Short mmCIF file of C-alpha atoms in Angstrom, two decimals:
data_model
loop_
_atom_site.label_atom_id
_atom_site.label_comp_id
_atom_site.label_asym_id
_atom_site.label_seq_id
_atom_site.Cartn_x
_atom_site.Cartn_y
_atom_site.Cartn_z
CA MET A 1431 96.90 178.78 61.54
CA ASN A 1432 95.95 178.47 65.18
CA ILE A 1433 92.58 177.59 66.62
CA TRP A 1434 91.50 181.19 67.23
CA THR A 1435 92.14 182.20 63.64
CA LYS A 1436 90.11 179.17 62.57
CA ILE A 1437 87.24 180.15 64.88
CA LEU A 1438 87.28 183.69 63.58
CA LEU A 1439 87.37 182.57 59.96
CA LEU A 1440 84.55 180.13 60.63
CA SER A 1441 82.41 182.79 62.30
CA MET A 1442 83.16 185.09 59.36
CA ALA A 1443 82.09 182.42 56.91
CA ILE A 1444 78.85 181.89 58.83
CA LEU A 1445 78.19 185.62 59.06
CA SER A 1446 78.89 186.27 55.40
CA GLY A 1447 76.77 183.31 54.41
CA GLY A 1448 73.69 185.45 54.13
CA MET A 1449 75.42 188.09 52.05
CA SER A 1450 74.87 188.21 48.35
CA PHE A 1451 77.73 188.41 45.86
CA ALA A 1452 75.62 190.28 43.35
CA GLN A 1453 75.76 194.06 43.73
CA GLU A 1454 72.91 196.18 42.45
CA ALA A 1455 73.64 199.68 41.26
CA GLU A 1456 71.05 201.40 43.47
CA LYS A 1457 72.23 199.89 46.72
CA PRO A 1458 74.90 201.54 48.88
CA GLU A 1459 78.29 199.98 48.48
CA MET A 1460 79.00 197.86 51.56
CA ALA A 1461 81.84 195.53 52.48
CA THR A 1462 80.00 192.51 51.23
CA GLY A 1463 80.78 189.93 48.57
CA LEU A 1464 84.36 190.11 47.42
CA LYS A 1465 85.12 192.94 49.83
CA SER A 1466 84.10 190.80 52.79
CA ASN A 1467 87.39 188.99 52.34
CA GLY A 1468 89.31 192.19 53.08
CA MET A 1469 91.02 190.66 56.16
CA ILE A 1470 88.97 192.77 58.59
CA TYR A 1471 89.46 189.99 61.11
CA ILE A 1472 93.12 191.06 61.42
CA VAL A 1473 91.88 194.44 62.68
CA VAL A 1474 89.57 192.62 65.09
CA ILE A 1475 92.48 190.57 66.47
CA VAL A 1476 94.61 193.72 66.83
CA LEU A 1477 91.79 195.50 68.65
CA LEU A 1478 91.26 192.51 70.92
CA ILE A 1479 94.98 192.58 71.83
CA VAL A 1480 94.76 196.33 72.54
CA PHE A 1481 91.66 195.79 74.68
CA ALA A 1482 93.26 192.83 76.49
CA GLY A 1483 96.25 195.06 77.29
CA ILE A 1484 94.05 197.81 78.71
CA VAL A 1485 92.03 195.31 80.77
CA PHE A 1486 95.24 193.70 82.07
CA TYR A 1487 96.49 197.15 83.09
CA LEU A 1488 93.19 197.93 84.86
CA ILE A 1489 93.33 194.62 86.75
CA THR A 1490 96.93 195.35 87.79
CA ILE A 1491 95.91 198.75 89.19
CA ASP A 1492 92.88 197.18 90.89
CA ARG A 1493 95.03 194.54 92.61
CA LYS A 1494 97.65 197.07 93.66
CA LEU A 1495 94.89 199.13 95.28
CA ASN A 1496 93.61 196.01 97.06
CA ARG A 1497 97.06 195.45 98.53
CA ILE A 1498 97.43 199.07 99.68
CA GLU A 1499 93.95 199.00 101.22
CA LYS A 1500 94.83 195.85 103.16
CA GLU A 1501 98.08 197.42 104.43
CA LEU A 1502 96.21 200.52 105.56
CA LYS A 1503 93.73 198.44 107.53
CA LYS A 1504 96.50 196.95 109.67
CA MET B 88 85.89 187.62 93.05
CA LYS B 89 82.18 187.55 93.94
CA LYS B 90 82.11 191.29 94.36
CA ASN B 91 83.81 191.83 91.02
CA TRP B 92 81.40 189.95 88.76
CA TRP B 93 80.37 193.16 87.01
CA LYS B 94 83.97 193.85 85.99
CA ILE B 95 84.10 190.45 84.32
CA LEU B 96 80.76 191.19 82.67
CA ALA B 97 82.20 194.47 81.34
CA VAL B 98 85.17 192.67 79.75
CA VAL B 99 82.94 189.94 78.25
CA LEU B 100 80.46 192.46 76.81
CA LEU B 101 83.19 194.65 75.32
CA THR B 102 85.02 191.67 73.81
CA TYR B 103 81.71 190.70 72.22
CA THR B 104 81.27 194.30 71.03
CA ILE B 105 84.69 194.39 69.37
CA VAL B 106 84.23 191.06 67.55
CA MET B 107 80.59 191.56 66.53
CA GLY B 108 81.07 195.28 65.96
CA PHE B 109 83.37 194.52 63.05
CA LEU B 110 82.23 191.13 61.83
CA GLY B 111 78.50 191.40 62.47
CA GLU B 112 76.01 192.35 59.78
CA VAL B 113 74.89 195.97 59.44
CA PRO B 114 72.07 197.44 57.36
CA ALA B 115 73.10 198.90 53.98
CA MET B 116 72.58 202.68 54.06
CA PHE B 117 73.75 205.45 51.76
CA ILE B 118 76.49 207.84 52.97
CA LEU B 119 76.81 205.98 56.28
CA ARG B 120 77.76 202.63 54.73
CA GLU B 121 80.15 200.75 57.04
CA THR B 122 80.57 203.78 59.35
CA ILE B 123 77.27 202.81 61.03
CA ARG B 124 79.52 200.53 63.10
CA ASN B 125 80.62 203.70 64.95
CA LEU B 126 77.26 203.39 66.71
CA TYR B 127 78.91 200.83 69.00
CA PHE B 128 81.92 203.02 69.77
CA HIS B 129 80.96 206.70 69.46
CA VAL B 130 77.37 206.78 70.72
CA THR B 131 78.22 204.47 73.62
CA MET B 132 80.82 206.98 74.88
CA TRP B 133 78.00 209.47 75.49
CA PHE B 134 75.89 206.84 77.21
CA ALA B 135 78.78 206.20 79.61
CA MET B 136 79.38 209.95 80.03
CA GLN B 137 75.73 210.69 80.83
CA THR B 138 75.57 207.78 83.28
CA LEU B 139 78.57 209.23 85.11
CA ILE B 140 77.13 212.74 85.34
CA LEU B 141 73.88 211.18 86.60
CA ILE B 142 75.86 209.38 89.34
CA SER B 143 77.60 212.67 90.07
CA ILE B 144 74.43 214.73 90.51
CA ILE B 145 72.84 212.02 92.70
CA PHE B 146 75.81 212.13 95.07
CA ALA B 147 75.98 215.94 94.91
CA ILE B 148 72.38 216.11 96.13
CA ARG B 149 73.01 213.44 98.77
CA TYR B 150 75.99 215.52 99.91
CA LEU B 151 73.83 218.62 100.27
CA VAL B 152 71.21 216.68 102.26
CA VAL B 153 73.72 215.16 104.69
CA GLN B 154 75.72 218.39 104.99
CA GLY B 155 72.47 220.21 105.77
CA LYS B 156 71.90 217.85 108.68
CA VAL B 157 75.47 218.43 109.90
CA ASP B 158 74.84 222.19 109.79
CA LYS B 159 71.76 221.77 111.95
CA GLY B 160 73.90 220.10 114.59
CA MET B 161 72.43 216.65 114.09
CA ASP B 162 75.90 215.15 113.74
CA ALA B 163 76.74 213.84 117.21
CA ASP B 164 79.54 211.36 116.54
CA GLY B 165 81.04 212.90 113.39
CA LYS B 166 79.86 210.04 111.19
CA MET B 167 77.63 212.25 109.08
CA LYS B 168 80.52 214.58 108.24
CA LEU B 169 82.53 211.56 107.12
CA GLU B 170 79.64 210.41 104.94
CA ALA B 171 79.29 213.87 103.42
CA THR B 172 83.00 213.87 102.53
CA LYS B 173 82.57 210.46 100.89
CA PHE B 174 79.64 211.69 98.78
CA ASP B 175 81.65 214.73 97.72
CA ILE B 176 84.57 212.53 96.58
CA ILE B 177 82.26 210.24 94.55
CA SER B 178 80.56 213.24 92.96
CA LYS B 179 83.84 214.88 91.98
CA GLU B 180 85.52 211.73 90.65
CA SER B 181 82.48 210.87 88.50
CA ILE B 182 82.91 214.20 86.75
CA ASN B 183 86.60 213.49 86.15
CA VAL B 184 85.86 210.15 84.47
CA ALA B 185 82.88 211.65 82.61
CA LEU B 186 85.19 214.29 81.14
CA VAL B 187 87.46 211.58 79.70
CA PHE B 188 84.55 209.79 78.04
CA GLY B 189 83.11 213.11 76.87
CA ALA B 190 86.42 214.08 75.26
CA ILE B 191 86.58 210.72 73.48
CA GLY B 192 82.95 211.22 72.39
CA LEU B 193 83.73 214.65 70.93
CA ALA B 194 86.85 213.42 69.12
CA THR B 195 85.25 210.28 67.65
CA GLY B 196 82.15 212.26 66.65
CA SER B 197 84.34 214.73 64.82
CA VAL B 198 86.03 211.97 62.79
CA TRP B 199 82.67 210.40 61.96
CA ALA B 200 81.21 213.78 60.99
CA LYS B 201 84.01 214.39 58.50
CA SER B 202 83.14 211.28 56.54
CA THR B 203 79.35 211.57 56.63
CA TRP B 204 78.57 215.29 56.96
CA GLY B 205 81.73 216.50 55.21
CA THR B 206 83.09 218.59 58.07
CA TYR B 207 84.92 217.97 61.34
CA TRP B 208 82.59 220.37 63.12
CA ALA B 209 79.13 221.25 61.82
CA VAL B 210 79.09 224.80 63.19
CA ASP B 211 75.31 225.32 63.17
CA ASP B 212 74.37 221.90 64.52
CA PRO B 213 72.69 222.33 67.93
CA LYS B 214 73.66 218.87 69.16
CA LEU B 215 77.39 219.43 68.54
CA ASN B 216 77.42 222.88 70.11
CA GLY B 217 75.25 221.66 72.96
CA ALA B 218 77.63 218.81 73.68
CA ALA B 219 80.60 221.17 73.55
CA LEU B 220 78.89 223.62 75.91
CA GLY B 221 77.90 220.82 78.29
CA PHE B 222 81.46 219.53 78.23
CA LEU B 223 82.74 223.03 79.03
CA MET B 224 80.32 223.32 81.96
CA TYR B 225 82.02 220.35 83.57
CA LEU B 226 85.48 221.76 82.84
CA ILE B 227 84.34 224.92 84.66
CA TYR B 228 83.20 222.66 87.52
CA ASN B 229 86.80 221.56 88.01
CA VAL B 230 88.14 225.11 87.70
CA LEU B 231 85.59 226.26 90.29
CA ARG B 232 86.57 223.46 92.68
CA ASN B 233 90.27 224.15 92.41
CA SER B 234 89.77 227.86 93.06
CA ILE B 235 88.22 227.36 96.51
CA LYS B 236 90.56 226.45 99.35
CA ASP B 237 88.10 225.90 102.18
CA GLU B 238 86.98 222.26 101.96
CA ASP B 239 83.40 222.74 103.19
CA LYS B 240 82.79 225.73 100.98
CA ARG B 241 84.36 223.98 97.99
CA ALA B 242 82.18 220.88 98.36
CA ARG B 243 79.01 222.92 98.87
CA ILE B 244 79.49 225.30 95.92
CA ALA B 245 80.60 222.39 93.72
CA ALA B 246 77.48 220.39 94.59
CA VAL B 247 75.18 223.32 93.81
CA PHE B 248 77.01 224.05 90.54
CA ASN B 249 76.84 220.33 89.73
CA THR B 250 73.04 220.27 89.79
CA PHE B 251 72.98 223.39 87.64
CA ALA B 252 75.50 221.92 85.15
CA PHE B 253 73.52 218.67 84.90
CA MET B 254 70.29 220.49 84.06
CA MET B 255 72.09 222.62 81.47
CA PHE B 256 73.74 219.54 79.94
CA MET B 257 70.38 217.80 79.60
CA VAL B 258 68.80 220.89 78.02
CA PHE B 259 71.74 221.46 75.65
CA VAL B 260 72.18 217.86 74.56
CA ASN B 261 68.79 216.19 74.94
CA VAL B 262 66.16 218.93 74.60
CA ILE B 263 67.21 221.81 72.31
CA PRO B 264 68.57 219.56 69.50
CA ARG B 265 65.17 217.88 69.35
CA MET B 266 63.43 221.22 68.86
CA LYS B 267 65.81 222.50 66.19
CA ASP B 268 67.18 220.88 63.08
CA SER B 269 70.14 218.69 63.85
CA LEU B 270 72.14 216.32 61.71
CA HIS B 271 71.99 213.75 64.49
CA PRO B 272 69.31 211.08 64.16
CA GLY B 273 66.39 211.52 66.52
CA ASN B 274 66.63 215.33 66.35
CA GLY B 275 64.77 217.89 64.26
CA GLY B 276 63.46 216.31 61.13
CA ASN B 277 65.73 213.29 61.33
CA PRO B 278 64.52 209.80 62.11
CA GLY B 279 65.45 208.67 65.61
CA PHE B 280 66.86 205.52 67.02
CA SER B 281 63.63 203.84 66.02
CA ALA B 282 64.97 203.86 62.46
CA TYR B 283 68.02 201.90 63.58
CA ASP B 284 65.97 199.88 66.04
CA LEU B 285 64.06 198.41 63.16
CA ASP B 286 67.30 196.66 62.43
CA SER B 287 67.77 193.87 64.95
CA ASP B 288 71.39 193.29 63.84
CA LEU B 289 72.40 196.70 65.20
CA ARG B 290 70.37 196.31 68.37
CA LEU B 291 72.00 192.96 69.09
CA VAL B 292 75.41 194.63 69.43
CA PHE B 293 74.39 198.15 70.47
CA TYR B 294 72.66 197.32 73.77
CA PRO B 295 75.46 195.04 75.08
CA ALA B 296 77.97 197.69 73.95
CA VAL B 297 76.18 200.42 75.94
CA LEU B 298 76.13 198.29 79.09
CA GLY B 299 79.76 197.20 78.58
CA TRP B 300 81.10 200.74 78.22
CA ILE B 301 79.04 201.98 81.18
CA LEU B 302 80.40 199.17 83.37
CA LEU B 303 83.98 199.89 82.24
CA SER B 304 83.59 203.58 83.08
CA VAL B 305 82.19 202.69 86.52
CA TRP B 306 85.18 200.38 87.07
CA ILE B 307 87.56 203.29 86.38
CA LEU B 308 85.42 205.47 88.65
CA GLN B 309 85.68 202.91 91.45
CA ILE B 310 89.49 202.86 91.14
CA ARG B 311 89.62 206.67 91.35
CA ILE B 312 87.36 206.76 94.42
CA ARG B 313 89.49 204.14 96.19
CA MET B 314 92.61 206.15 95.38
CA GLN B 315 91.08 209.28 96.91
CA LYS B 316 90.11 207.31 100.02
CA ILE B 317 93.68 206.10 100.48
CA ILE B 318 95.00 209.64 100.04
CA ARG B 319 92.59 210.90 102.73
CA ILE B 320 93.52 208.15 105.18
CA LYS B 321 97.23 208.83 104.61
CA GLU B 322 96.73 212.56 105.20
CA TYR B 323 94.80 211.79 108.38
CA ASN B 324 97.56 209.47 109.67
CA GLU B 325 100.21 212.10 108.96
CA TYR B 326 98.06 214.64 110.80
CA LEU B 327 97.95 212.37 113.85
CA ASP B 328 101.71 211.76 113.86
#
């Protein structure tokens, strides 16, 4: 378990701290209590990787444009 | 790096949105349940889209103003014509990026509608049809542009159509749905954003998400404008050779 997983788990524990384990019949069924441990943080990590990839790609395009713009100025 | 601080801000805000969007607390509501988290990803697409069409109409009007001066013969050194061309490029590219975000908004809305309203497309919902019509107006904008060969004429007609399309989009999406019954919150008899706003958990993620997505869309817009500039300069150099 690396540091980022630990941070995520810790933040999850803090966030779910306020949630109640008891479910009342009249309330809508949310991902609280036992369901909060449904490994949603895996999805978050996957999405962060996807987003990091897209941002990296955008930065690459941005830098390439910078280089072309400099060449054109000459 | 100093000029690009807003790009860094966009990445930070969206990283925050992704983490808090899934792990943050949301209010417990019937039917919506966990799908309320789509607020950070579906609704924000339309905020980005409407920001881009606002940028587009501003530059369309600025184009018409500057081009009007050129027509009156006030352009002595040819700088005004250059500026007008620049405004036209910005106006056109904003629409292109807006169309991408609009398409994503339509698609994500459709998925969300299936789970909460029971259908991919609520046929008699004025907000959905309004958004589709508004989206089509901007597709027509591109068709119109591509059908005119003369550059001056193309830019002028496009700018006029742009102002028309913007007004229609605002009426279709932001006015009519509020007068009729719509399934969307804030329209017809439905409670508006104020109902969500009561919940500070949602607000805490929603506002940064809106700003983050808008900044990301402007970043993409900036890249497209710079590309167009390079293409123009290259064409000009080839013309000189």
